[in-house]
CSV table of C-alpha atoms and ligand atoms in Angstrom, one decimal:
chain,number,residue,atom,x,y,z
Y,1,UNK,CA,-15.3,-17.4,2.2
Y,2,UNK,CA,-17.8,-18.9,0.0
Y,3,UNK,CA,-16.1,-20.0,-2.8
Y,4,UNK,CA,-18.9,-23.3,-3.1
Y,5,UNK,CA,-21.1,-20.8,-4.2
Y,6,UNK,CA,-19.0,-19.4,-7.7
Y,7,UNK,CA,-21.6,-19.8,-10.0
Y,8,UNK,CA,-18.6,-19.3,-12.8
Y,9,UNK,CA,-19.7,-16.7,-14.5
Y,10,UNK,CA,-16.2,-15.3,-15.5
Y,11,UNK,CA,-16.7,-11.8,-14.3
Y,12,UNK,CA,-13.7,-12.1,-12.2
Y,13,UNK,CA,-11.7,-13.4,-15.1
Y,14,UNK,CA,-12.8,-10.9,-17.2
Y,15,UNK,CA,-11.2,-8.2,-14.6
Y,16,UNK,CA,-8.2,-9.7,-13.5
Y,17,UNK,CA,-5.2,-9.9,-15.6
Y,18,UNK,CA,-4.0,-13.1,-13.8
Y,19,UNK,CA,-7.2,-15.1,-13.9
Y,20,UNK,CA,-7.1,-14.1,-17.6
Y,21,UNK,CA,-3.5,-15.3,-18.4
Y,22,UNK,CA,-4.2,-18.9,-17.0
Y,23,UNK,CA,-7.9,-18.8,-17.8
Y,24,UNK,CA,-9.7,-19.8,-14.4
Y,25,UNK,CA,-11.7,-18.4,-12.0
Y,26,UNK,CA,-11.9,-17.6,-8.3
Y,27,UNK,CA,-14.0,-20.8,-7.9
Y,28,UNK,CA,-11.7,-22.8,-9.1
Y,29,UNK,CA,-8.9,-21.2,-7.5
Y,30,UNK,CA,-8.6,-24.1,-4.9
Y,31,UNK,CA,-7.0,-26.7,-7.5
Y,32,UNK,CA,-4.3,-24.1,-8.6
Y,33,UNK,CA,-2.3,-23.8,-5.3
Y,34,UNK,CA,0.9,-23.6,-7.3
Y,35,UNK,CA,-0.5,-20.0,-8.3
Y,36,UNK,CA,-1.4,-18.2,-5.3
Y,37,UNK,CA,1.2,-15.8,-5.0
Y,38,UNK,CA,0.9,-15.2,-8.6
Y,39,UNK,CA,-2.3,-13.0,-7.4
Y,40,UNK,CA,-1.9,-9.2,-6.4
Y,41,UNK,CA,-4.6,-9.4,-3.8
Y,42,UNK,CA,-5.7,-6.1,-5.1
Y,43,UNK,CA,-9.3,-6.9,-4.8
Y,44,UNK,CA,-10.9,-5.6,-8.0
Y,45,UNK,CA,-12.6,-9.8,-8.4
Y,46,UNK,CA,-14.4,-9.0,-5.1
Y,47,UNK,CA,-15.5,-6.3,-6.1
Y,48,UNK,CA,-17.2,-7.1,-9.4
Y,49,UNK,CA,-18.7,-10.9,-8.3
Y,50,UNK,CA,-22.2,-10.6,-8.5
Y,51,UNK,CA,-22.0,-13.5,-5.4
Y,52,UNK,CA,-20.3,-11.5,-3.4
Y,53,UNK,CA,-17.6,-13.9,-3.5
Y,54,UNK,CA,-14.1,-12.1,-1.7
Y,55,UNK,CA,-11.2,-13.6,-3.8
Y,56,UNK,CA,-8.9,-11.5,-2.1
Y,57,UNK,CA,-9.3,-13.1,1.1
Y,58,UNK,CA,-9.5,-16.7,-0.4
Y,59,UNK,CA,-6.1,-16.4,-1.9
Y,60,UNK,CA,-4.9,-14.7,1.0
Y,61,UNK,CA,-6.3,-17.7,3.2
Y,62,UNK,CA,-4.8,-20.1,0.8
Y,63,UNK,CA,-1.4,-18.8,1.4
Y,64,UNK,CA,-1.9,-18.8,5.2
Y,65,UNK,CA,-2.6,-22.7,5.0
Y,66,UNK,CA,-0.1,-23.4,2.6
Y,67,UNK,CA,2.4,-21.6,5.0
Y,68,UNK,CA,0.7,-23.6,8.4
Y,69,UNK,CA,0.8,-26.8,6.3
Y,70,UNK,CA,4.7,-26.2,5.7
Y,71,UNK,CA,5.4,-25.6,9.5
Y,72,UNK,CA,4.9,-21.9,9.6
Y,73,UNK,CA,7.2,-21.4,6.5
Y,74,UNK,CA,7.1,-20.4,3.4
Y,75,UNK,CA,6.9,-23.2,0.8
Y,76,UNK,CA,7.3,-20.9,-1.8
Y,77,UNK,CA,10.9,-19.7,-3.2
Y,78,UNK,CA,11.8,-16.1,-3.8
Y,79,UNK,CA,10.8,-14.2,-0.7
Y,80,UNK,CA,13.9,-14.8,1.7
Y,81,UNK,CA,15.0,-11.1,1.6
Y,82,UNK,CA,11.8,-9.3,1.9
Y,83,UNK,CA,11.1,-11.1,5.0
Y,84,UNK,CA,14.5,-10.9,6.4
Y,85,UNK,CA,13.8,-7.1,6.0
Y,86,UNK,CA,10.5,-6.6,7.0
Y,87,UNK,CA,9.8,-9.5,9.7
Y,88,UNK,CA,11.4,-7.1,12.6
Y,89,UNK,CA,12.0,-4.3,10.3
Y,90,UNK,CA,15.7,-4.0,9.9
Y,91,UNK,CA,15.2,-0.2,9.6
Y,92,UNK,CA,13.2,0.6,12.4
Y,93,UNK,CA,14.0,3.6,14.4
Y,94,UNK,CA,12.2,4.9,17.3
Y,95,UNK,CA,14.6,7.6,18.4
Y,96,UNK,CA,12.8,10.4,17.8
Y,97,UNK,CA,9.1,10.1,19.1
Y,98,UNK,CA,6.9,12.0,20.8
Y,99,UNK,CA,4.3,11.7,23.3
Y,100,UNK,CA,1.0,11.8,22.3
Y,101,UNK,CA,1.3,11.8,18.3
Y,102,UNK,CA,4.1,10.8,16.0
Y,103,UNK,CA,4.1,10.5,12.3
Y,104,UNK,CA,4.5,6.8,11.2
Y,105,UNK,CA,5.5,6.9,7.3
Y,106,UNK,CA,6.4,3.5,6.8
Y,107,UNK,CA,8.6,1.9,4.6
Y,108,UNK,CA,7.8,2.8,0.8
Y,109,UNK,CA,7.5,6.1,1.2
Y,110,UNK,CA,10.6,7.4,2.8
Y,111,UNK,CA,11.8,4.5,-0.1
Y,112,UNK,CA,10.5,7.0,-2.9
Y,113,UNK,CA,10.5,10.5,-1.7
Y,114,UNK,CA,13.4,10.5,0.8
Y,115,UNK,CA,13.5,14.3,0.5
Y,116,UNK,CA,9.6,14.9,0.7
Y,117,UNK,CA,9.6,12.7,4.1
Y,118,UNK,CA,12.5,14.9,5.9
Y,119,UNK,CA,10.4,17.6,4.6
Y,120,UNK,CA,7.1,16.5,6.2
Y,121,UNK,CA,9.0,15.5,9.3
Y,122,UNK,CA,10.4,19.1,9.6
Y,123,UNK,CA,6.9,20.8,9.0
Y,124,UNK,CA,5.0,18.6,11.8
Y,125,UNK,CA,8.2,19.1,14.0
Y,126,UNK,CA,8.1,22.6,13.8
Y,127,UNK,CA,4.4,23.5,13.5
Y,128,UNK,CA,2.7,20.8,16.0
Y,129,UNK,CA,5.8,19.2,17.4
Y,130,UNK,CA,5.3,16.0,16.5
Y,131,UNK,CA,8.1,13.3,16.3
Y,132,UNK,CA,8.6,10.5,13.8
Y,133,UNK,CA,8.9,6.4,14.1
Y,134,UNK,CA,10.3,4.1,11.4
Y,135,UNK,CA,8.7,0.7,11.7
Y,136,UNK,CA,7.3,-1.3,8.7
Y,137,UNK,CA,3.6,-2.1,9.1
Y,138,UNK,CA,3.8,-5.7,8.4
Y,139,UNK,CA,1.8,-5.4,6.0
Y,140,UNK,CA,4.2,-7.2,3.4
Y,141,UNK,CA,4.7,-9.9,5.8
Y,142,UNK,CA,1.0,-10.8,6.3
Y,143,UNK,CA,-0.1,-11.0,2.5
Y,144,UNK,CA,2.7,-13.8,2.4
Y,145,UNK,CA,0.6,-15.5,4.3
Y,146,UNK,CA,2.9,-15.7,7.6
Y,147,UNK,CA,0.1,-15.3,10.2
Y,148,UNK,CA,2.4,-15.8,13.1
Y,149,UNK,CA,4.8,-13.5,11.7
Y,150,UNK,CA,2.2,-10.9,11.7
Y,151,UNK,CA,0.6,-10.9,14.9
Y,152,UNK,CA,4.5,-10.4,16.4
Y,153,UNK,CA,5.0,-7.9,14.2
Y,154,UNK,CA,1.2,-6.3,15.8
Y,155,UNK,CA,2.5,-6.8,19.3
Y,156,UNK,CA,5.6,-5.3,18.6
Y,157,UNK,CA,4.4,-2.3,17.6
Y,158,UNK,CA,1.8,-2.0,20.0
Y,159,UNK,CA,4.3,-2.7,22.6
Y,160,UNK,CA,6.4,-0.1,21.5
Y,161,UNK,CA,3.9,2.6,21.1
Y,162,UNK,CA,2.7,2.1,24.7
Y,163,UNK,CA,5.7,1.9,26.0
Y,164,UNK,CA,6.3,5.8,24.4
Y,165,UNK,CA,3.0,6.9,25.7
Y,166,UNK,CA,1.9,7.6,22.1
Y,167,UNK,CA,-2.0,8.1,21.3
Y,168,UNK,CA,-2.0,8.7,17.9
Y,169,UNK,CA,0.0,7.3,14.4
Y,170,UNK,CA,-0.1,9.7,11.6
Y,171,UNK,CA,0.1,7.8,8.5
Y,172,UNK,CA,1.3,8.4,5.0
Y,173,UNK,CA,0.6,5.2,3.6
Y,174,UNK,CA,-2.7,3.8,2.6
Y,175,UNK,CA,-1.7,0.2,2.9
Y,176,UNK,CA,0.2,1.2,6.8
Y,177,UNK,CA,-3.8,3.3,7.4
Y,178,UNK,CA,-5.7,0.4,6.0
Y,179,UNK,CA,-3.9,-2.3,7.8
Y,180,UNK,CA,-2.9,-0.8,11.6
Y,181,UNK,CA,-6.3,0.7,11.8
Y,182,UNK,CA,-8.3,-2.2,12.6
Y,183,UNK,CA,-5.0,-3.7,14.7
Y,184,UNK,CA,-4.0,-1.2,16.5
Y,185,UNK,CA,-5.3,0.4,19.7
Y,186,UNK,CA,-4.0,4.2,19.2
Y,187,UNK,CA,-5.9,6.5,17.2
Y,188,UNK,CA,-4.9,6.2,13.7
Y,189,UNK,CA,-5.2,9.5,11.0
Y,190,UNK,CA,-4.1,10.0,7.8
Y,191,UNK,CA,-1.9,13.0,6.6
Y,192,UNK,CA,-4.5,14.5,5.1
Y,193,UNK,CA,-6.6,14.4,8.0
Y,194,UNK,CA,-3.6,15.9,10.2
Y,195,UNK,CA,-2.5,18.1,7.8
Y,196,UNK,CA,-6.3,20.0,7.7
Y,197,UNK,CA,-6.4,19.6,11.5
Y,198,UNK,CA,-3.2,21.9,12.0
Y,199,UNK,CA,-4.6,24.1,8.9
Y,200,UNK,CA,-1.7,23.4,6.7
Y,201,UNK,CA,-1.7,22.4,3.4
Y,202,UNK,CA,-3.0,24.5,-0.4
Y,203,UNK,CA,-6.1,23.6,-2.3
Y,204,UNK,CA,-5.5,21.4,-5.4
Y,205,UNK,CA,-7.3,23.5,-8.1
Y,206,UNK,CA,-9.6,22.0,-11.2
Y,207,UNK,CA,-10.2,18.3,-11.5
Y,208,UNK,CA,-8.3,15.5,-10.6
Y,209,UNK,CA,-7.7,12.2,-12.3
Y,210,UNK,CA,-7.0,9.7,-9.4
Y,211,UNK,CA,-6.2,6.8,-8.9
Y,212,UNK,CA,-7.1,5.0,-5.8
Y,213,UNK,CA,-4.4,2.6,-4.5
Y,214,UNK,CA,-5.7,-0.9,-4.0
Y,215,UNK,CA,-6.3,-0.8,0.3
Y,216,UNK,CA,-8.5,2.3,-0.4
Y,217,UNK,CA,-10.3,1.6,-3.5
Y,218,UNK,CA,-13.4,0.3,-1.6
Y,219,UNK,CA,-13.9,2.4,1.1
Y,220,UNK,CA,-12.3,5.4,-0.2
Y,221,UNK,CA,-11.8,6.1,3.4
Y,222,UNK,CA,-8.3,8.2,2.7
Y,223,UNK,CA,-9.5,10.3,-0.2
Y,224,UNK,CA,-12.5,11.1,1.7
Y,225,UNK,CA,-9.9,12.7,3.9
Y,226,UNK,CA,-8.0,14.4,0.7
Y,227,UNK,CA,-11.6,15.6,-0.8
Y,228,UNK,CA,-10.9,19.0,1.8
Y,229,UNK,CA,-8.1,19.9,-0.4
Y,230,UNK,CA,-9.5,19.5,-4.0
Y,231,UNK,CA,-11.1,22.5,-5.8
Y,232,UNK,CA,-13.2,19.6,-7.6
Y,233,UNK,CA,-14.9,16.5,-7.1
Y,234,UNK,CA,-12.5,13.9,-8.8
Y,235,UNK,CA,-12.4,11.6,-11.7
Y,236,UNK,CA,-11.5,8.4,-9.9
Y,237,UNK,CA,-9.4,6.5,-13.0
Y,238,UNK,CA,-10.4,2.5,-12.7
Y,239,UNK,CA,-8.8,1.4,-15.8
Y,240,UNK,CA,-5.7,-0.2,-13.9
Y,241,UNK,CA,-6.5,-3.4,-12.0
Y,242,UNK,CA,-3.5,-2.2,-9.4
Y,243,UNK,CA,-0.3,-0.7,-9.9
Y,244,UNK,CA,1.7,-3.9,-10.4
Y,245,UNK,CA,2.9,-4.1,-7.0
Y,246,UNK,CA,0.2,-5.7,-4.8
Y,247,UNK,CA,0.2,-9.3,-3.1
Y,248,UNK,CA,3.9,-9.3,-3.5
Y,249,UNK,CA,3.2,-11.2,-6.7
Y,250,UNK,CA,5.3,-8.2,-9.8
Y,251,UNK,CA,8.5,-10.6,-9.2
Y,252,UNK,CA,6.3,-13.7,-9.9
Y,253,UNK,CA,4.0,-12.1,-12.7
Y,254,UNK,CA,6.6,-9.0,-13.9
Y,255,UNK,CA,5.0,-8.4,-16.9
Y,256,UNK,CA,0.9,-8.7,-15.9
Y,257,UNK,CA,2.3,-5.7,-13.7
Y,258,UNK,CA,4.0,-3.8,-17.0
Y,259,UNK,CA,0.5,-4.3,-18.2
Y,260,UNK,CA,-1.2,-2.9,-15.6
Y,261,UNK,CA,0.6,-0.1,-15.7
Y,262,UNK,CA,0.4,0.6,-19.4
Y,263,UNK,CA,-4.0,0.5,-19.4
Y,264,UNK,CA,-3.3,3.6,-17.2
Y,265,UNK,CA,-1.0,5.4,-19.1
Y,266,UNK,CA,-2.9,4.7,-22.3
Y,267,UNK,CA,-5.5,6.4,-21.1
Y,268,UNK,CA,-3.7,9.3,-19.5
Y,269,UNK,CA,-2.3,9.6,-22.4
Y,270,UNK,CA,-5.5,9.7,-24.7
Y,271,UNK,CA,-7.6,11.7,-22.5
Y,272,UNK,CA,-4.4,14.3,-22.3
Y,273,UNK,CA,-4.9,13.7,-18.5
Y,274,UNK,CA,-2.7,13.9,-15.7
Y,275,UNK,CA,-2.8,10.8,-13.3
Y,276,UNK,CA,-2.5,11.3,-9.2
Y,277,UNK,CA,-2.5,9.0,-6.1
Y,278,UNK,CA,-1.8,9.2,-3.1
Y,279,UNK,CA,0.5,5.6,-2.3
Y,280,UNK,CA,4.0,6.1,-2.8
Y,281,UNK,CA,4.4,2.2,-4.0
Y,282,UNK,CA,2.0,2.9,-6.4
Y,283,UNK,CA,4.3,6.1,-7.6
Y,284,UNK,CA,7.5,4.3,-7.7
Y,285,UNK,CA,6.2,1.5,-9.8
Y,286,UNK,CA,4.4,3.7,-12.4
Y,287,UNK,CA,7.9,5.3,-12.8
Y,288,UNK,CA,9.3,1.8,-12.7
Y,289,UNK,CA,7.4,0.2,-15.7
Y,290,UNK,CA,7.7,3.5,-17.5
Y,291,UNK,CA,5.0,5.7,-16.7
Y,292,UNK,CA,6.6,9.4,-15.6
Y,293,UNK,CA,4.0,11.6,-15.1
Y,294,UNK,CA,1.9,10.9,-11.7
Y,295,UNK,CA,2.0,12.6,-9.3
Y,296,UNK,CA,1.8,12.3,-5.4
Y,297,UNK,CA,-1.0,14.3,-4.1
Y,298,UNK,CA,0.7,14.5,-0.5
Y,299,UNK,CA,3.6,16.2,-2.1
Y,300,UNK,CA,1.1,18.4,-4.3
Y,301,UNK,CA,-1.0,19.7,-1.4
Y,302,UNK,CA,2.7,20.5,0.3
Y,303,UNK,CA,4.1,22.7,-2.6
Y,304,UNK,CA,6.6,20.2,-2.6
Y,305,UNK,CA,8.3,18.3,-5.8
Y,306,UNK,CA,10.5,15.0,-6.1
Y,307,UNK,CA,10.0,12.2,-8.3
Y,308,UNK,CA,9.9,8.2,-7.3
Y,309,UNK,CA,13.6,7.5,-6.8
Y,310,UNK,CA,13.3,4.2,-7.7
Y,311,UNK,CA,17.4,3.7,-8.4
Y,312,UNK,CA,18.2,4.2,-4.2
Y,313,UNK,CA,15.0,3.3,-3.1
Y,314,UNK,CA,16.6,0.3,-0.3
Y,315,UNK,CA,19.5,2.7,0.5
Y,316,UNK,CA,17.3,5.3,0.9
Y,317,UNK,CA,14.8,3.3,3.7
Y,318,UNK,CA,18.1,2.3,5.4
Y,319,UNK,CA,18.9,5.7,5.8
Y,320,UNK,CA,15.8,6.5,7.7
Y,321,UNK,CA,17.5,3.8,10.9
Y,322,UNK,CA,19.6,7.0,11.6
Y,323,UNK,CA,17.5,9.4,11.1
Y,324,UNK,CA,17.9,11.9,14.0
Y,325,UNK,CA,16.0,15.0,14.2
L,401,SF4,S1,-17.3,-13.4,-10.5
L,401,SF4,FE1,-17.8,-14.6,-8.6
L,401,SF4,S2,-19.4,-16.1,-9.4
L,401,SF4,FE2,-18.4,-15.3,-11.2
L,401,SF4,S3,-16.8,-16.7,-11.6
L,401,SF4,FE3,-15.9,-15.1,-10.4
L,401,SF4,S4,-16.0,-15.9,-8.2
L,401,SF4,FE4,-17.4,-17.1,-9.5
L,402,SF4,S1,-7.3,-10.2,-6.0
L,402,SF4,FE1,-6.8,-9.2,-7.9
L,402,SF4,S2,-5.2,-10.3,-8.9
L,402,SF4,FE2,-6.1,-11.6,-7.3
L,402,SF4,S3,-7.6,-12.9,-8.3
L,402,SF4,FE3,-8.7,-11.1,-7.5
L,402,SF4,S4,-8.6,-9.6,-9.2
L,402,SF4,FE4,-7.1,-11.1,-9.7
């Protein structure tokens, strides 16, 4: 963290919607506590600061000592449900694992596509006979700043996995991938990289306009992964800051995420272009603010078609606690 060294050139500004709309910088982030969970942690300031400055992580630090300052709790009002839900994930359900390897789609994506994830849970079933667990990451939890909160979210998982004998997670998520992989001490593989493993899966044909969800945008670790089934090297579309859903910050900054969302489609729609990614969070908000045409690659590779069902998203996560299979 070297936020002494902001030479306050306004290149973050000039790239972040929020910095814009209250008109500071990173380096003077630390006199605007009352704003940190206004910020969608999506990283696009770190990546343009010719200091190398990661505002990402100071915010995210900021929120971690705001919450240790306030006894482990969160000062900061409108959160009570999301962490009732996700701090020992109301839905979780490990009833149908397997040794060895089990998928692991996390929580937004049997949220969006409930019939794509009983479809990918049948394929894997039936052509490598691998199970299926329900947890949430804790992902959610951690960008609020609740450090405790997290690690016993970490162990719990861990525990629970070990306990199963499993070796390997197979994820669907890129924020679930991005965040166990460096946590976790089982192997952890995207779809993609499963899916080309067991030989399954079609080749995406011409060129692709992607969108690269926030976790990923950096490394490009995932679409590295997806690259095996694309005809073409992509276009990688980095008009939109992030979809609008990042650092748990659409409910405090609803429309900054309607704008986000819009610079996209503007340009999808002036370049005639189709837009894909591969986070289902980032789906289900597109359709959300009003942007209907992306598409998941997941369910593109898989032949498979459902849109965001962002109406029963919640009842459709709750289903997955009974899932049996
Ligand atoms: S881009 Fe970096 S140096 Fe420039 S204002 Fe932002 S944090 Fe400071
Ligand atoms: S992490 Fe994203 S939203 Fe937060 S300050 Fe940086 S660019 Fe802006």
């Amino acid at each position: 963290m070297k936020s002494k060294e902001c030479v306050h050139c306004g290149k973050c500004t000039r790239y972040c919607k929020f910095l814009e709309k209250y008109k500071i910088d990173i380096g003077n982030m630390k006199d605007h506590e009352d704003l940190i969970y206004h910020c969608f942690l999506c990283g696009k300031c770190t990546a343009v600061c010719p200091m190398g400055i990661d505002g990402r992580e100071i915010i995210l630090h900021m929120r971690q000592k705001q919450v240790q300052k306030n006894g482990g709790k969160m000062r900061e009002k409108g959160y009570d449900m999301l962490i009732q839900e996700k701090q020992d994930y109301i839905f979780a359900n490990y009833k149908n694992q397997t040794k060895n390897s089990v998928l692991f789609p996390g929580c937004n994506f049997p949220s969006f596509f409930p019939k794509a994830t009983k479809q990918i849970i049948e394929l894997l079933r039936k052509e490598a006979g691998i199970g299926v667990v329900f947890d949430c990451c804790g992902k959610p939890i951690a960008e609020l700043g609740l450090l405790d909160k997290e690690n016993e979210i970490i162990k719990r998982i861990e525990e629970r996995l070990e306990k199963a004998g499993i070796e390997e997670i197979i994820l669907l998520c890129p924020n679930c991938y991005h965040f166990l992989k460096p946590r976790l001490k089982v192997k952890v593989v995207s779809i993609y990289e499963k899916l080309h493993e067991l030989g399954l899966g079609r080749k995406l044909l011409g060129k692709l306009h992607i969108f690269p969800p926030c976790p990923d945008r950096e490394s490009l670790e995932i679409l590295q992964d997806i690259r095996v089934f694309l005809e073409e090297k992509p276009e990688i579309i980095d008009s939109a800051q992030c979809c609008g859903l990042g650092g748990c910050a659409g409910g405090k900054e609803p429309e900054l995420a309607g704008d986000m969302v819009r610079v996209m489609a503007e340009e999808a729609e002036n370049t005639k272009n189709r837009i894909y990614t591969y986070c289902a969070s980032c789906s289900g908000n597109f359709v959300r603010k009003g942007y209907l045409e992306a598409e998941h690659i997941l369910l593109s590779v898989l032949g498979l078609t459902e849109k965001p069902d962002t109406k029963k998203s919640i009842i459709n996560r709750a289903k997955t606690k009974y899932w049996r299979g």
